[in-house]
Amino acid sequence: MSLTHGKVEAFIFDMDGTMIESMPWHARSWVTFAERHGLKLDVSDILARTTGRTGVECMHELFERKLSDDEAQAMVHEKEEIYRELFHDKFEEVAGFTAFAKAAVARGLKVAVGTAGDKHNIEFAMSRLKMDPLPLAIVGGDEGFSGKPTPAIFLEAARRIGVAPERCIVFEDAPFGIEAARRGGMRAVAVCSTHTAAELAGPHVIAAVRDYNELAHSNFLETLDDAA
């Protein structure tokens, strides 16, 4: 798709590793899940293969055999329950996220979320983040859209808030998500909570930061259209 862009009108945030510091807990939950099912698992490998993909896609990737829809969904439910139990008392946002999102809305930008996480993980995160205002749209990985690196989830988020993809900036922490933004014709900001800037590089990536405090200190919102 073309990378000819106009004025930025919206931000679309991935959730895990981008809004919340959840990836270490997803990693731990994969270990526990694998142990329960007698699976040998290289955590770094499975995260590289699955981060950004929907839960059902992850299970097909992990088991490498045909799973029925009901079986795959049951496996997803089990794994994500483990994740939420582990992260519950350690929950934290990526530093500065809620303040940054609120400041973006105050400047007239629309905010949406596009995540491969399911409705239970979304509710878990949103109930703790207490964003004010709430995102205008949240697209989850259990709504029938293909996971990243396809752009389907991000494109649906843009559609729901009525903003053309080329006027959106995606915030992502994973290579699959950065690639999904590119395929959708969107610019991206790399949030380097789980990967390096080099791993998240691309011609459409306009900034790479560790957290949102860095963006605030760099006057990102004030100079947005110049940067983009």
CSV table of C-alpha atoms in Angstrom, one decimal:
chain,number,residue,atom,x,y,z
A,1,MET,CA,0.0,0.0,0.0
A,2,SER,CA,1.0,3.6,-0.5
A,3,LEU,CA,2.9,5.4,2.2
A,4,THR,CA,1.7,8.8,1.0
A,5,HIS,CA,0.3,10.3,4.2
A,6,GLY,CA,-1.6,13.4,5.3
A,7,LYS,CA,-2.3,14.9,8.7
A,8,VAL,CA,-2.3,12.5,11.5
A,9,GLU,CA,-5.8,12.0,12.9
A,10,ALA,CA,-5.6,8.8,15.1
A,11,PHE,CA,-3.4,6.6,17.2
A,12,ILE,CA,-3.9,2.8,17.2
A,13,PHE,CA,-2.3,1.0,20.1
A,14,ASP,CA,-1.4,-2.6,20.3
A,15,MET,CA,-2.0,-3.8,23.9
A,16,ASP,CA,0.5,-6.4,25.2
A,17,GLY,CA,4.0,-4.9,25.5
A,18,THR,CA,2.7,-1.6,24.1
A,19,MET,CA,0.1,-0.4,26.6
A,20,ILE,CA,1.0,-2.8,29.4
A,21,GLU,CA,4.2,-4.5,30.6
A,22,SER,CA,2.7,-8.0,30.1
A,23,MET,CA,5.2,-9.8,27.9
A,24,PRO,CA,7.3,-11.3,30.7
A,25,TRP,CA,4.1,-12.7,32.2
A,26,HIS,CA,2.9,-14.1,28.8
A,27,ALA,CA,6.3,-15.8,28.6
A,28,ARG,CA,5.9,-17.4,32.1
A,29,SER,CA,2.4,-18.5,31.3
A,30,TRP,CA,3.6,-20.3,28.2
A,31,VAL,CA,6.1,-22.2,30.3
A,32,THR,CA,3.4,-23.2,32.8
A,33,PHE,CA,1.0,-24.1,30.1
A,34,ALA,CA,3.7,-26.2,28.3
A,35,GLU,CA,4.5,-28.1,31.5
A,36,ARG,CA,0.9,-29.0,32.0
A,37,HIS,CA,0.7,-30.5,28.6
A,38,GLY,CA,4.0,-32.2,28.5
A,39,LEU,CA,5.3,-30.0,25.7
A,40,LYS,CA,9.0,-29.0,25.2
A,41,LEU,CA,9.1,-25.3,24.7
A,42,ASP,CA,11.7,-22.7,23.8
A,43,VAL,CA,10.1,-19.6,25.2
A,44,SER,CA,12.1,-17.1,23.0
A,45,ASP,CA,11.1,-19.2,19.9
A,46,ILE,CA,7.4,-19.4,20.8
A,47,LEU,CA,7.2,-15.7,21.5
A,48,ALA,CA,8.9,-14.9,18.2
A,49,ARG,CA,6.5,-17.2,16.4
A,50,THR,CA,3.3,-16.1,18.1
A,51,THR,CA,3.5,-12.5,19.4
A,52,GLY,CA,0.8,-10.6,17.6
A,53,ARG,CA,-1.1,-13.7,16.4
A,54,THR,CA,-4.5,-14.6,17.7
A,55,GLY,CA,-4.9,-17.2,20.4
A,56,VAL,CA,-6.2,-19.8,18.1
A,57,GLU,CA,-3.4,-19.2,15.7
A,58,CYS,CA,-0.9,-19.5,18.5
A,59,MET,CA,-2.3,-22.9,19.5
A,60,HIS,CA,-2.0,-24.3,16.0
A,61,GLU,CA,1.5,-23.0,15.9
A,62,LEU,CA,2.4,-24.6,19.2
A,63,PHE,CA,0.8,-28.0,18.8
A,64,GLU,CA,1.7,-28.4,15.1
A,65,ARG,CA,-1.3,-30.6,14.6
A,66,LYS,CA,-4.9,-30.1,13.6
A,67,LEU,CA,-7.0,-28.8,16.5
A,68,SER,CA,-10.8,-28.5,16.5
A,69,ASP,CA,-12.1,-25.0,17.1
A,70,ASP,CA,-13.4,-26.0,20.5
A,71,GLU,CA,-10.1,-27.6,21.5
A,72,ALA,CA,-8.1,-24.6,20.4
A,73,GLN,CA,-10.4,-22.2,22.2
A,74,ALA,CA,-10.2,-24.3,25.4
A,75,MET,CA,-6.4,-24.2,25.2
A,76,VAL,CA,-6.4,-20.5,24.7
A,77,HIS,CA,-8.7,-20.0,27.7
A,78,GLU,CA,-6.4,-22.2,29.9
A,79,LYS,CA,-3.2,-20.4,28.8
A,80,GLU,CA,-4.7,-16.9,29.2
A,81,GLU,CA,-6.1,-17.7,32.7
A,82,ILE,CA,-2.6,-18.7,33.7
A,83,TYR,CA,-1.3,-15.3,32.3
A,84,ARG,CA,-3.9,-13.3,34.2
A,85,GLU,CA,-3.2,-15.1,37.4
A,86,LEU,CA,0.5,-14.4,37.2
A,87,PHE,CA,0.2,-10.8,36.1
A,88,HIS,CA,-2.7,-9.8,38.4
A,89,ASP,CA,-0.6,-8.6,41.4
A,90,LYS,CA,2.2,-7.3,39.3
A,91,PHE,CA,0.2,-5.3,36.8
A,92,GLU,CA,1.8,-2.2,35.4
A,93,GLU,CA,1.4,-0.1,32.3
A,94,VAL,CA,4.3,0.8,29.9
A,95,ALA,CA,5.5,3.9,31.7
A,96,GLY,CA,3.6,7.0,30.8
A,97,PHE,CA,1.0,5.3,28.6
A,98,THR,CA,-2.3,6.5,30.1
A,99,ALA,CA,-1.0,10.1,30.4
A,100,PHE,CA,0.2,10.0,26.8
A,101,ALA,CA,-3.1,8.7,25.5
A,102,LYS,CA,-5.0,11.3,27.4
A,103,ALA,CA,-2.8,14.1,26.1
A,104,ALA,CA,-3.3,12.7,22.5
A,105,VAL,CA,-7.1,13.0,22.9
A,106,ALA,CA,-6.8,16.5,24.4
A,107,ARG,CA,-5.0,17.5,21.1
A,108,GLY,CA,-7.9,16.2,19.1
A,109,LEU,CA,-6.5,12.8,18.1
A,110,LYS,CA,-8.7,9.7,18.0
A,111,VAL,CA,-7.5,6.7,20.0
A,112,ALA,CA,-8.2,3.0,19.3
A,113,VAL,CA,-6.7,-0.3,20.3
A,114,GLY,CA,-5.9,-3.2,18.0
A,115,THR,CA,-4.8,-6.3,19.8
A,116,ALA,CA,-4.5,-10.1,19.2
A,117,GLY,CA,-5.6,-10.5,22.8
A,118,ASP,CA,-9.1,-11.9,23.5
A,119,LYS,CA,-12.0,-10.2,25.3
A,120,HIS,CA,-11.0,-11.5,28.7
A,121,ASN,CA,-7.4,-10.1,28.4
A,122,ILE,CA,-8.8,-6.8,27.1
A,123,GLU,CA,-11.2,-6.5,30.0
A,124,PHE,CA,-8.4,-7.5,32.4
A,125,ALA,CA,-6.1,-4.7,31.0
A,126,MET,CA,-8.7,-2.0,30.6
A,127,SER,CA,-10.2,-2.4,34.1
A,128,ARG,CA,-6.8,-1.8,35.5
A,129,LEU,CA,-5.6,0.9,33.2
A,130,LYS,CA,-8.6,3.1,33.8
A,131,MET,CA,-8.0,5.1,30.7
A,132,ASP,CA,-9.8,8.5,30.6
A,133,PRO,CA,-11.3,8.9,28.1
A,134,LEU,CA,-11.7,5.3,26.9
A,135,PRO,CA,-10.6,4.3,23.4
A,136,LEU,CA,-13.2,5.0,20.7
A,137,ALA,CA,-12.8,1.4,19.5
A,138,ILE,CA,-11.1,-1.8,20.6
A,139,VAL,CA,-10.6,-4.7,18.1
A,140,GLY,CA,-9.6,-8.0,19.7
A,141,GLY,CA,-8.1,-11.2,18.4
A,142,ASP,CA,-11.2,-13.3,19.0
A,143,GLU,CA,-13.4,-11.3,16.7
A,144,GLY,CA,-12.6,-13.4,13.6
A,145,PHE,CA,-9.8,-11.2,12.1
A,146,SER,CA,-6.5,-12.7,11.1
A,147,GLY,CA,-3.7,-11.9,13.4
A,148,LYS,CA,-0.6,-9.9,12.7
A,149,PRO,CA,1.5,-9.6,10.5
A,150,THR,CA,-1.7,-9.2,8.4
A,151,PRO,CA,-3.1,-5.7,8.9
A,152,ALA,CA,-6.7,-6.9,9.4
A,153,ILE,CA,-7.0,-5.9,13.1
A,154,PHE,CA,-5.4,-2.4,12.6
A,155,LEU,CA,-7.5,-1.8,9.5
A,156,GLU,CA,-10.7,-2.7,11.3
A,157,ALA,CA,-9.7,-0.3,14.2
A,158,ALA,CA,-9.2,2.5,11.7
A,159,ARG,CA,-12.6,1.7,10.0
A,160,ARG,CA,-14.4,1.8,13.3
A,161,ILE,CA,-13.1,5.2,14.2
A,162,GLY,CA,-13.6,6.5,10.7
A,163,VAL,CA,-10.0,7.4,9.9
A,164,ALA,CA,-8.2,6.5,6.7
A,165,PRO,CA,-5.2,4.1,7.4
A,166,GLU,CA,-2.7,6.6,6.1
A,167,ARG,CA,-3.8,9.1,8.7
A,168,CYS,CA,-3.2,6.6,11.6
A,169,ILE,CA,-0.1,5.9,13.6
A,170,VAL,CA,0.3,2.5,15.1
A,171,PHE,CA,2.2,1.9,18.3
A,172,GLU,CA,3.7,-1.5,18.5
A,173,ASP,CA,6.3,-3.5,20.4
A,174,ALA,CA,6.7,-6.6,18.2
A,175,PRO,CA,8.0,-7.3,14.7
A,176,PHE,CA,4.7,-8.8,13.5
A,177,GLY,CA,2.8,-5.7,14.6
A,178,ILE,CA,5.3,-3.3,12.9
A,179,GLU,CA,4.9,-5.3,9.7
A,180,ALA,CA,1.1,-5.3,10.0
A,181,ALA,CA,1.2,-1.5,10.2
A,182,ARG,CA,3.4,-1.4,7.1
A,183,ARG,CA,1.0,-3.7,5.2
A,184,GLY,CA,-1.9,-1.6,6.2
A,185,GLY,CA,-0.3,1.6,4.9
A,186,MET,CA,0.1,3.1,8.4
A,187,ARG,CA,3.1,4.8,10.0
A,188,ALA,CA,4.4,3.3,13.2
A,189,VAL,CA,6.1,4.1,16.5
A,190,ALA,CA,8.3,1.3,17.9
A,191,VAL,CA,7.8,0.8,21.6
A,192,CYS,CA,11.0,-1.0,22.6
A,193,SER,CA,9.8,-2.7,25.7
A,194,THR,CA,10.5,-6.2,24.4
A,195,HIS,CA,12.6,-5.7,21.2
A,196,THR,CA,15.4,-3.4,20.1
A,197,ALA,CA,14.9,-0.5,17.7
A,198,ALA,CA,16.8,-2.4,15.1
A,199,GLU,CA,14.4,-5.3,15.3
A,200,LEU,CA,11.5,-3.0,14.9
A,201,ALA,CA,12.9,-0.8,12.1
A,202,GLY,CA,11.2,0.0,8.9
A,203,PRO,CA,10.7,2.8,6.4
A,204,HIS,CA,7.3,3.6,8.0
A,205,VAL,CA,8.7,3.8,11.6
A,206,ILE,CA,8.9,7.4,12.6
A,207,ALA,CA,10.2,6.9,16.2
A,208,ALA,CA,11.6,4.2,18.5
A,209,VAL,CA,11.3,4.7,22.2
A,210,ARG,CA,11.4,2.6,25.4
A,211,ASP,CA,8.2,4.1,26.8
A,212,TYR,CA,5.8,7.0,26.6
A,213,ASN,CA,7.7,9.2,29.0
A,214,GLU,CA,10.4,9.4,26.3
A,215,LEU,CA,7.8,10.5,23.8
A,216,ALA,CA,6.5,13.2,26.2
A,217,HIS,CA,10.0,14.5,26.8
A,218,SER,CA,10.7,14.7,23.1
A,219,ASN,CA,7.6,16.8,22.5
A,220,PHE,CA,6.3,14.1,20.1
A,221,LEU,CA,2.7,15.3,20.2
A,222,GLU,CA,3.6,19.0,19.7
A,223,THR,CA,5.7,18.2,16.7
A,224,LEU,CA,3.7,15.3,15.4
A,225,ASP,CA,2.9,16.4,11.9
A,226,ASP,CA,6.5,17.4,11.3
A,227,ALA,CA,7.8,14.1,12.6
A,228,ALA,CA,5.2,12.1,10.6
